[in-house]
mmCIF file of C-alpha atoms in Angstrom:
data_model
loop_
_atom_site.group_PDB
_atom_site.id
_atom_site.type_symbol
_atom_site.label_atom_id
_atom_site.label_comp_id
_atom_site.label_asym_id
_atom_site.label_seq_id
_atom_site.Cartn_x
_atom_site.Cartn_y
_atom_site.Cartn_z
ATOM 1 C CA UNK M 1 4.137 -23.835 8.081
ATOM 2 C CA UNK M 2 1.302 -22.012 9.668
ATOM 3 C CA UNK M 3 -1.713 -21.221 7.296
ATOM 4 C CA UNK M 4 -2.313 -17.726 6.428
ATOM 5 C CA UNK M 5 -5.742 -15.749 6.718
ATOM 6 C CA UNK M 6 -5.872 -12.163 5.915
ATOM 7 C CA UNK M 7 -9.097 -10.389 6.617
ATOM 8 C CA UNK M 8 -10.161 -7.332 4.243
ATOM 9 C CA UNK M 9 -13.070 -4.949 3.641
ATOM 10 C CA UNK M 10 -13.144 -2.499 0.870
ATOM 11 C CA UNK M 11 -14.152 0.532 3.221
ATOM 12 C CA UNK M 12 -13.408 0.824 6.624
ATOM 13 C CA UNK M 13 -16.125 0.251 9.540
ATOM 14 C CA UNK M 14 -16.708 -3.125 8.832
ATOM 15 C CA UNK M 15 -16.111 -4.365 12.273
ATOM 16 C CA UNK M 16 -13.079 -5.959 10.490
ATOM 17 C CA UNK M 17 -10.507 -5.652 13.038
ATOM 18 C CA UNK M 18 -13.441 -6.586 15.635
ATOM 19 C CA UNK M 19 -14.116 -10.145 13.488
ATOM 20 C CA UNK M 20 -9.840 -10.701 13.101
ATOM 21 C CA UNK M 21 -9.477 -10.176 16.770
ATOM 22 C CA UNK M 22 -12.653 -12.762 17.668
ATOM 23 C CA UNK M 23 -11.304 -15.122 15.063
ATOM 24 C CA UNK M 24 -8.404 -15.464 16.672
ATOM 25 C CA UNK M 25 -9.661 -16.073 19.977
ATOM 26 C CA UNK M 26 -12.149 -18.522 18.319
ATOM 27 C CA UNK M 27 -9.073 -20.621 16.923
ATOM 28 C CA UNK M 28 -6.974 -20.347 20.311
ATOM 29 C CA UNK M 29 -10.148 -21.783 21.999
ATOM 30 C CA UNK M 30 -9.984 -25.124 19.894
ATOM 31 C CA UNK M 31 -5.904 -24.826 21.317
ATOM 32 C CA UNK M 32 -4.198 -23.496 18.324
ATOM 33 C CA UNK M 33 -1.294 -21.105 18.519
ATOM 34 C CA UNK M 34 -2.122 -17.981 16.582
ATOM 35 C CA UNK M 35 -0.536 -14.816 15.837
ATOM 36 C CA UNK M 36 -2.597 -11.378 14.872
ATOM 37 C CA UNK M 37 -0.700 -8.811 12.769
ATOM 38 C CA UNK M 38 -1.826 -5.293 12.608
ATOM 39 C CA UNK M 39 -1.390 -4.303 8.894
ATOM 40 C CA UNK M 40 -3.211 -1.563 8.936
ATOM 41 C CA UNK M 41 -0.210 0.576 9.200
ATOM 42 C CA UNK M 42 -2.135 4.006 9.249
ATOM 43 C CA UNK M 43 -4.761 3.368 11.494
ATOM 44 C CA UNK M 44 -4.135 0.942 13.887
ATOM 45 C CA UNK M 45 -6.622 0.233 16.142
ATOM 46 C CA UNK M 46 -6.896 -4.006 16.990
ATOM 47 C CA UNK M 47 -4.089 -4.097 20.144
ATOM 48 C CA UNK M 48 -7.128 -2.446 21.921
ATOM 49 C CA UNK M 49 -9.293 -5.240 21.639
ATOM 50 C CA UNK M 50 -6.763 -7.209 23.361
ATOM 51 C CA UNK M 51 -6.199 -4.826 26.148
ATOM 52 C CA UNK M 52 -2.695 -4.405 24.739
ATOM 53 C CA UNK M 53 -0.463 -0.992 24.548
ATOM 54 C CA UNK M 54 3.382 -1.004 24.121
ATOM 55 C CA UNK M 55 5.343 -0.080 27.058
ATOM 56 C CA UNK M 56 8.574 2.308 26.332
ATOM 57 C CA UNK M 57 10.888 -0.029 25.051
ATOM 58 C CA UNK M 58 8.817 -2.373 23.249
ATOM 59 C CA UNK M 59 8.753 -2.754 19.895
ATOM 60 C CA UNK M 60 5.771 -2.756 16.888
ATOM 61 C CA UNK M 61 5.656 -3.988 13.252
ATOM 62 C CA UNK M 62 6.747 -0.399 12.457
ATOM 63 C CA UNK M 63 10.137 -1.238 13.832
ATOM 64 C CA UNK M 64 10.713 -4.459 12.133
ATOM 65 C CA UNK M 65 9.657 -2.847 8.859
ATOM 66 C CA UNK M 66 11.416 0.366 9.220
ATOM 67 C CA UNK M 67 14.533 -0.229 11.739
ATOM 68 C CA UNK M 68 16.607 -3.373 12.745
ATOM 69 C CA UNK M 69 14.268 -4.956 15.768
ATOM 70 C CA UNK M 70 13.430 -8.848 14.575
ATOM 71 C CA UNK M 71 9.953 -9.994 13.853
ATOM 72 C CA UNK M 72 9.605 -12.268 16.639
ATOM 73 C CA UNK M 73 10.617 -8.924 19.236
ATOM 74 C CA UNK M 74 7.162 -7.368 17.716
ATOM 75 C CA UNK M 75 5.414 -10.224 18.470
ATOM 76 C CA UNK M 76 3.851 -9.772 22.220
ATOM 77 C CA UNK M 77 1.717 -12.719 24.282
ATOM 78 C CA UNK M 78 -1.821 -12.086 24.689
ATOM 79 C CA UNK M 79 -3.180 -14.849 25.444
ATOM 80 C CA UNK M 80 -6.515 -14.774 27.788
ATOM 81 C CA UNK M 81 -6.440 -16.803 30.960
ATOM 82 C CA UNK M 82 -9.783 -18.602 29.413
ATOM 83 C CA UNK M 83 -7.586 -19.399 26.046
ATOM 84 C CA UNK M 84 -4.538 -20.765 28.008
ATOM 85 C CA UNK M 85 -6.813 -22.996 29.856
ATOM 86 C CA UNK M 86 -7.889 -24.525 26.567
ATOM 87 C CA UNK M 87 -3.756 -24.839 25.713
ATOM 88 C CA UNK M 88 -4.252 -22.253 22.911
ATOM 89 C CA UNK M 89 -1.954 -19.196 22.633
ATOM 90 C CA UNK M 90 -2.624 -16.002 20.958
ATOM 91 C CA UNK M 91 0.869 -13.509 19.941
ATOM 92 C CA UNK M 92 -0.176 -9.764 18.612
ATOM 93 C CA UNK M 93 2.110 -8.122 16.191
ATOM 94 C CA UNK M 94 1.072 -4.476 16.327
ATOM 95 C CA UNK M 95 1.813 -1.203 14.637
ATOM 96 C CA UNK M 96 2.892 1.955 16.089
ATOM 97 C CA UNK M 97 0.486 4.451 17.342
ATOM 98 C CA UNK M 98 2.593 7.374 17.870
ATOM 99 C CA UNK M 99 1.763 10.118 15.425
ATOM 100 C CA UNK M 100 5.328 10.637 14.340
ATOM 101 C CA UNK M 101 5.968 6.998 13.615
ATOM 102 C CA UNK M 102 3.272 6.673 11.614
ATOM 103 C CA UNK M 103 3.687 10.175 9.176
ATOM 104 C CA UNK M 104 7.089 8.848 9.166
ATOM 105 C CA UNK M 105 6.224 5.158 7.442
ATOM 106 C CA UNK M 106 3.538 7.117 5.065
ATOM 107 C CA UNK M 107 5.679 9.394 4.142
ATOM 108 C CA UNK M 108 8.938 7.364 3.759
ATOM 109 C CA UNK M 109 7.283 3.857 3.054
ATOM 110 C CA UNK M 110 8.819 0.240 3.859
ATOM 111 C CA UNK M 111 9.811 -2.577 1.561
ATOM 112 C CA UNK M 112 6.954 -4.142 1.337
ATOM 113 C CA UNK M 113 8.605 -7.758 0.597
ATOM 114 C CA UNK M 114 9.920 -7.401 4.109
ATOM 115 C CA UNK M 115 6.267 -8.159 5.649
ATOM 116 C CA UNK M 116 5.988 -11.208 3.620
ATOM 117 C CA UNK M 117 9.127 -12.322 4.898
ATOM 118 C CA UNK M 118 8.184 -11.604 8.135
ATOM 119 C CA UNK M 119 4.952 -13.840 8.502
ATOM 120 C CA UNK M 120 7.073 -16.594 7.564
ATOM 121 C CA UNK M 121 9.651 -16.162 9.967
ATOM 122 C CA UNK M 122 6.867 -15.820 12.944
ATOM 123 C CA UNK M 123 5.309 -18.954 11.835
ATOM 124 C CA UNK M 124 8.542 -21.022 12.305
ATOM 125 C CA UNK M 125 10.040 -18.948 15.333
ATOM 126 C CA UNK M 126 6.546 -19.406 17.006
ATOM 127 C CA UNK M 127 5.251 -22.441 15.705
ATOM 128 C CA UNK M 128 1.720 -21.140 14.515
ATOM 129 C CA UNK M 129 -1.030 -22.804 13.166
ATOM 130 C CA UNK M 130 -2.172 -19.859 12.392
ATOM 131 C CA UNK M 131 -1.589 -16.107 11.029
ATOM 132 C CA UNK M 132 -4.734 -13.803 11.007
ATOM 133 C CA UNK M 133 -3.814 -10.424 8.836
ATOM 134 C CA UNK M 134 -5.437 -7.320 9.681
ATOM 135 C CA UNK M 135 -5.206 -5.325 6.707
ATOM 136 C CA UNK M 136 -5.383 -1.951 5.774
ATOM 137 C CA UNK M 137 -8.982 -1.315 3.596
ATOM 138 C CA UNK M 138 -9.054 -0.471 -0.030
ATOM 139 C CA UNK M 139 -6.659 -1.549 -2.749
ATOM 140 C CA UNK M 140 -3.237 -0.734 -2.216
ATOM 141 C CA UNK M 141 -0.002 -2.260 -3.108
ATOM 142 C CA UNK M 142 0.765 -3.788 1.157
ATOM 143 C CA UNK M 143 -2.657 -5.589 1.075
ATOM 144 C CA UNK M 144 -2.201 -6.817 -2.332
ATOM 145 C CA UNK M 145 1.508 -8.378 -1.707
ATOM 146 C CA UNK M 146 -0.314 -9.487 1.624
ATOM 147 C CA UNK M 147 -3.343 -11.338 -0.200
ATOM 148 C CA UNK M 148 -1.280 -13.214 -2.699
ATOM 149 C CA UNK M 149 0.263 -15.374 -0.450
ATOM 150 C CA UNK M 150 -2.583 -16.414 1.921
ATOM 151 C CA UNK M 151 -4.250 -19.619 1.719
ATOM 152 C CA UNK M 152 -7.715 -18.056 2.503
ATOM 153 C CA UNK M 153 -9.046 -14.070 2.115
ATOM 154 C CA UNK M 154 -12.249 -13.443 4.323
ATOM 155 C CA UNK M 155 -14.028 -10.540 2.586
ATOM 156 C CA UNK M 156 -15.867 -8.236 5.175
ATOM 157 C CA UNK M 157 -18.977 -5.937 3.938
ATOM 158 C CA UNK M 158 -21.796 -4.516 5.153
ATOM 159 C CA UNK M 159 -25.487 -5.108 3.374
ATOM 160 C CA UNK M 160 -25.452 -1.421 1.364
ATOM 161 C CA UNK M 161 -25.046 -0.649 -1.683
ATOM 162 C CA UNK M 162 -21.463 0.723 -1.676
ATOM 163 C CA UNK M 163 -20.307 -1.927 0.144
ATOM 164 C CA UNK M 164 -21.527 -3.956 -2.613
ATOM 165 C CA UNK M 165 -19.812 -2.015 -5.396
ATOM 166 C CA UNK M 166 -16.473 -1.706 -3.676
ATOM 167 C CA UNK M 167 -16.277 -5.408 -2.399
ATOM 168 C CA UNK M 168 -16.906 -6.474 -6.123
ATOM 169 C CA UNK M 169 -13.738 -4.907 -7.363
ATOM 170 C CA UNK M 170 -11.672 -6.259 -4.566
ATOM 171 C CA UNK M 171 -12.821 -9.687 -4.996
ATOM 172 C CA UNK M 172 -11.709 -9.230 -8.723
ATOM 173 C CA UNK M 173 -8.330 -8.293 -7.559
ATOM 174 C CA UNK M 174 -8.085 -11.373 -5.068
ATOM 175 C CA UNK M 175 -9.126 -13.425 -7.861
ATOM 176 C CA UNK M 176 -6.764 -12.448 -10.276
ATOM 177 C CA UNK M 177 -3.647 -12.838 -7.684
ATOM 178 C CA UNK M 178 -4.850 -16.436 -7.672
ATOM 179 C CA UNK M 179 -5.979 -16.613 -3.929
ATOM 180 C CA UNK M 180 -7.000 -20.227 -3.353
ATOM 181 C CA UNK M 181 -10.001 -19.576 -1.282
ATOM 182 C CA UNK M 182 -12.268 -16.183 -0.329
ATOM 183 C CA UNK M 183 -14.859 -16.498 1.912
ATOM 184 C CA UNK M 184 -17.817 -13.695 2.587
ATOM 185 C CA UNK M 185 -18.734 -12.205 5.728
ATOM 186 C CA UNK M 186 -21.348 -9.874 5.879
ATOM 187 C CA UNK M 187 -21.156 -8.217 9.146
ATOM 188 C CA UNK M 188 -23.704 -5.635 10.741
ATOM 189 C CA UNK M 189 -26.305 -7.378 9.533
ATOM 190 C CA UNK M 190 -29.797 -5.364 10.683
ATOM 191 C CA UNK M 191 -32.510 -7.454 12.560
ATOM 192 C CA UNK M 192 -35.185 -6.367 9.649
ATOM 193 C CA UNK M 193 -33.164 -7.662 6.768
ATOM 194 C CA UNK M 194 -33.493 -11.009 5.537
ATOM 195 C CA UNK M 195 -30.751 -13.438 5.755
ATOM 196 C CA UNK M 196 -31.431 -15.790 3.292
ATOM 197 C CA UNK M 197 -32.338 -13.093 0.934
ATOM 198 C CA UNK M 198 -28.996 -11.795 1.987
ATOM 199 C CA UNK M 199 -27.270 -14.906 0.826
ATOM 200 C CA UNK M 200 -28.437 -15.255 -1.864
ATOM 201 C CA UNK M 201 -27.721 -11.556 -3.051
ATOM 202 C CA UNK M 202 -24.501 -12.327 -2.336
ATOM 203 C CA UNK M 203 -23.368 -15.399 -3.476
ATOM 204 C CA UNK M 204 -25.366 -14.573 -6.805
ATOM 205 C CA UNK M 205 -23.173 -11.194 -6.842
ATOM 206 C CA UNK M 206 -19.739 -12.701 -6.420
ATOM 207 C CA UNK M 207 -19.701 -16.422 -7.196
ATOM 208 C CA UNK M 208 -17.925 -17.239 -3.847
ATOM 209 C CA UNK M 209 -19.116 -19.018 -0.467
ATOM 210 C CA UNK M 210 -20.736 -17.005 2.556
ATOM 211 C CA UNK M 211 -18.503 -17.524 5.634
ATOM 212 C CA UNK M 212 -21.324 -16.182 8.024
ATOM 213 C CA UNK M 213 -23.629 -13.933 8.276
ATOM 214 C CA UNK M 214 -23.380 -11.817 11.378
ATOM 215 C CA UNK M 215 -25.941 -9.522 13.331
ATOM 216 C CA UNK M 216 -25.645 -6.089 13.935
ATOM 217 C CA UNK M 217 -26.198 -6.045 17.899
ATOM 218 C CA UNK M 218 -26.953 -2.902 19.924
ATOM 219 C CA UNK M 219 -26.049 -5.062 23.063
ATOM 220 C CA UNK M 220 -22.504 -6.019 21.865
ATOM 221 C CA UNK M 221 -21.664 -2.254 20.651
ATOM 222 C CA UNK M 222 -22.112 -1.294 24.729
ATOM 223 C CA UNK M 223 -18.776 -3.676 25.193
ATOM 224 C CA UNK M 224 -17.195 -1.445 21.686
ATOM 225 C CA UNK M 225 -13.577 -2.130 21.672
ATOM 226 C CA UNK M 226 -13.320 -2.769 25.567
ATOM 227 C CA UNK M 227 -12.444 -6.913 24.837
ATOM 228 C CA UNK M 228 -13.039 -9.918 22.529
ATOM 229 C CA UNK M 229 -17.199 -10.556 22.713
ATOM 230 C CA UNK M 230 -16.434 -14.581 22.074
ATOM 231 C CA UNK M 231 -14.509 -14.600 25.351
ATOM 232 C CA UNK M 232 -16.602 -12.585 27.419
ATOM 233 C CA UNK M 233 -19.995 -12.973 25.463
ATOM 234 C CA UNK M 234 -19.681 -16.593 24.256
ATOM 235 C CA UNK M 235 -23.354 -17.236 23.892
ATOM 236 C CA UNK M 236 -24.642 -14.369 22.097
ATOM 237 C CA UNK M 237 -25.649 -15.252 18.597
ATOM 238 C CA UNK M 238 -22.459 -12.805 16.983
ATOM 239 C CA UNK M 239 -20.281 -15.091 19.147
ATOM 240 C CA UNK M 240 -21.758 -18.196 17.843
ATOM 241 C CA UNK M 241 -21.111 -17.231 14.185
ATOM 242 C CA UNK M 242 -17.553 -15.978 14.759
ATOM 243 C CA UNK M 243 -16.762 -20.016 16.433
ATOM 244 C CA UNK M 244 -18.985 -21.264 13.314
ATOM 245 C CA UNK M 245 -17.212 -19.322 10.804
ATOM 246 C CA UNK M 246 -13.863 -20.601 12.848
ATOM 247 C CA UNK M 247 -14.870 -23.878 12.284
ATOM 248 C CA UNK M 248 -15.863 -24.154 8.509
ATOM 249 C CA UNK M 249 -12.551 -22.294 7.850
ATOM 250 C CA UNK M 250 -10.455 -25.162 10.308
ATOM 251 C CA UNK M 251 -12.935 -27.590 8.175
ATOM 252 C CA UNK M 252 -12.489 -26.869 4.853
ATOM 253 C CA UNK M 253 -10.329 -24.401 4.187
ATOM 254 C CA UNK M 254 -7.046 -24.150 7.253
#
C-alpha cells in the first residue's frame, strides 16, 4: 500500500501546489512511482506545472467523483524524460477546469467517501509508493476526510502573521483526527528574515517538526508555473530544500 502525503495551507498562495508538484518530482528522482491528485476541486491549477491539459475525451477526478469513469482512467502519465531515466514514474489525477463542471460539483457536491476510496484503488492499480494530495485550503469537510487517512500532513505557511493564526487552527484539527505525523514548511521565506529565528518561532508555536524552510526567490518566480524548478533548476537553493525535505520525509516518516 502506497503511503499517503497530503499537502495543506490554511490560505491560499502558499506556493502549495508549486511544493506538491516538486515533491513529487523529488520522490520520482530517487525512482519511486508517484501519483499527484488535484483536490482542490474549485481551483485547480497543479496539471500546469506539469505541462498537462486534458484532451476531449479524457477524463479528470471530477468524472470519477461525479459520473461512472474509473479512478485509474483519471490518472494520466507525466513522467519527465529526466525522471524516467532515473526509473521513477510520476501519474497526475486532475480536476476539471471547465467552468460548468466545476459550478456543477459546488453546487451539487460528491460523496466525499468516494475520494478515499479512490486513493486506495490507484495505489494498488498503479503500484505507488507514493500519493501526494493537493488539497483545497481552509477547513472543509473533503480536506478533512482527506487528512485523516494520510500517514504524513505537510503544513504550508508563509512567515506573517495570519498565516500564523490560521495554520494554528488547522494543525489543531489535524491533530485531533489523529494524523500520525505533520511536518512544517514555511515557504516564501524573505532573504532579510532570519531562519533560525524562524524555526524557532515556529516549532515553539505549534509543537511539531520543521520540514524545510524555503526561500522566497525572485529568480524562480520568472519560471512561475511554466515547469517543476527541481527538474529544470536542480541546483538552486529552493530545489535543494524541496530534495531535502523529500528525503527526511522517505527517512523518517514514508
Amino acid at each position: 500500500m502506497a503511503h499517503i502525503l497530503a499537502i495543506h495551507s490554511f490560505r491560499g498562495g502558499t506556493g502549495k501546489s508549486n511544493l506538491t508538484a516538486n515533491l513529487a518530482a523529488a520522490f520520482a528522482l530517487n525512482g519511486k512511482r508517484v501519483a499527484v491528485i488535484d483536490t482542490d476541486l474549485a481551483s485547480p491549477g497543479i496539471h500546469v506545472l506539469f505541462g498537462f491539459t486534458p484532451a476531449p475525451g479524457q477524463f479528470t477526478l471530477n468524472d470519477h467523483l461525479q459520473g461512472n469513469a474509473s479512478i485509474e482512467q483519471c490518472a494520466h502519465e507525466v513522467t519527465s524524460k529526466s525522471v524516467k531515466q532515473a526509473h521513477g514514474h510520476i501519474w497526475l489525477v486532475p480536476a476539471a477546469m471547465d467552468g460548468d463542471r466545476i459550478a456543477r460539483l459546488l453546487r451539487e457536491g460528491y460523496e466525499v467517501e468516494k475520494l478515499n476510496d479512490a486513493l486506495f484503488t490507484l495505489s494498488e492499480k498503479l503500484k505507488l509508493d507514493l500519493v501526494l494530495i493537493d488539497t483545497h485550503p481552509g477547513i472543509n469537510e473533503e480536506t478533512l476526510l482527506s487528512t485523516a487517512i494520510t500517514d504524513c500532513l505537510l503544513m504550508v505557511m508563509r512567515p506573517d502573521s495570519q498565516d500564523y493564526l490560521g495554520t494554528a487552527v488547522a494543525i489543531e484539527v489535524a491533530e485531533r483526527l489523529d494524523v500520525p505525523a505533520i511536518r512544517m514548511v514555511v515557504n516564501k521565506l524573505p532573504e532579510h528574515f532570519d531562519p533560525e529565528q524562524v524555526r524557532e518561532r515556529v516549532v515553539s508555536s505549534y509543537g511539531v517538526p520543521i520540514g524545510a524552510l524555503l526561500p522566497l526567490s525572485d529568480d524562480l518566480l520568472t519560471l512561475a508555473s511554466g515547469g517543476l524548478a527541481v527538474l529544470l533548476h536542480p541546483d538552486h537553493p529552493w530545489s535543494s530544500g524541496v530534495r531535502q525535505l523529500a528525503q527526511e520525509l522517505t527517512n523518517s516518516v514514508l
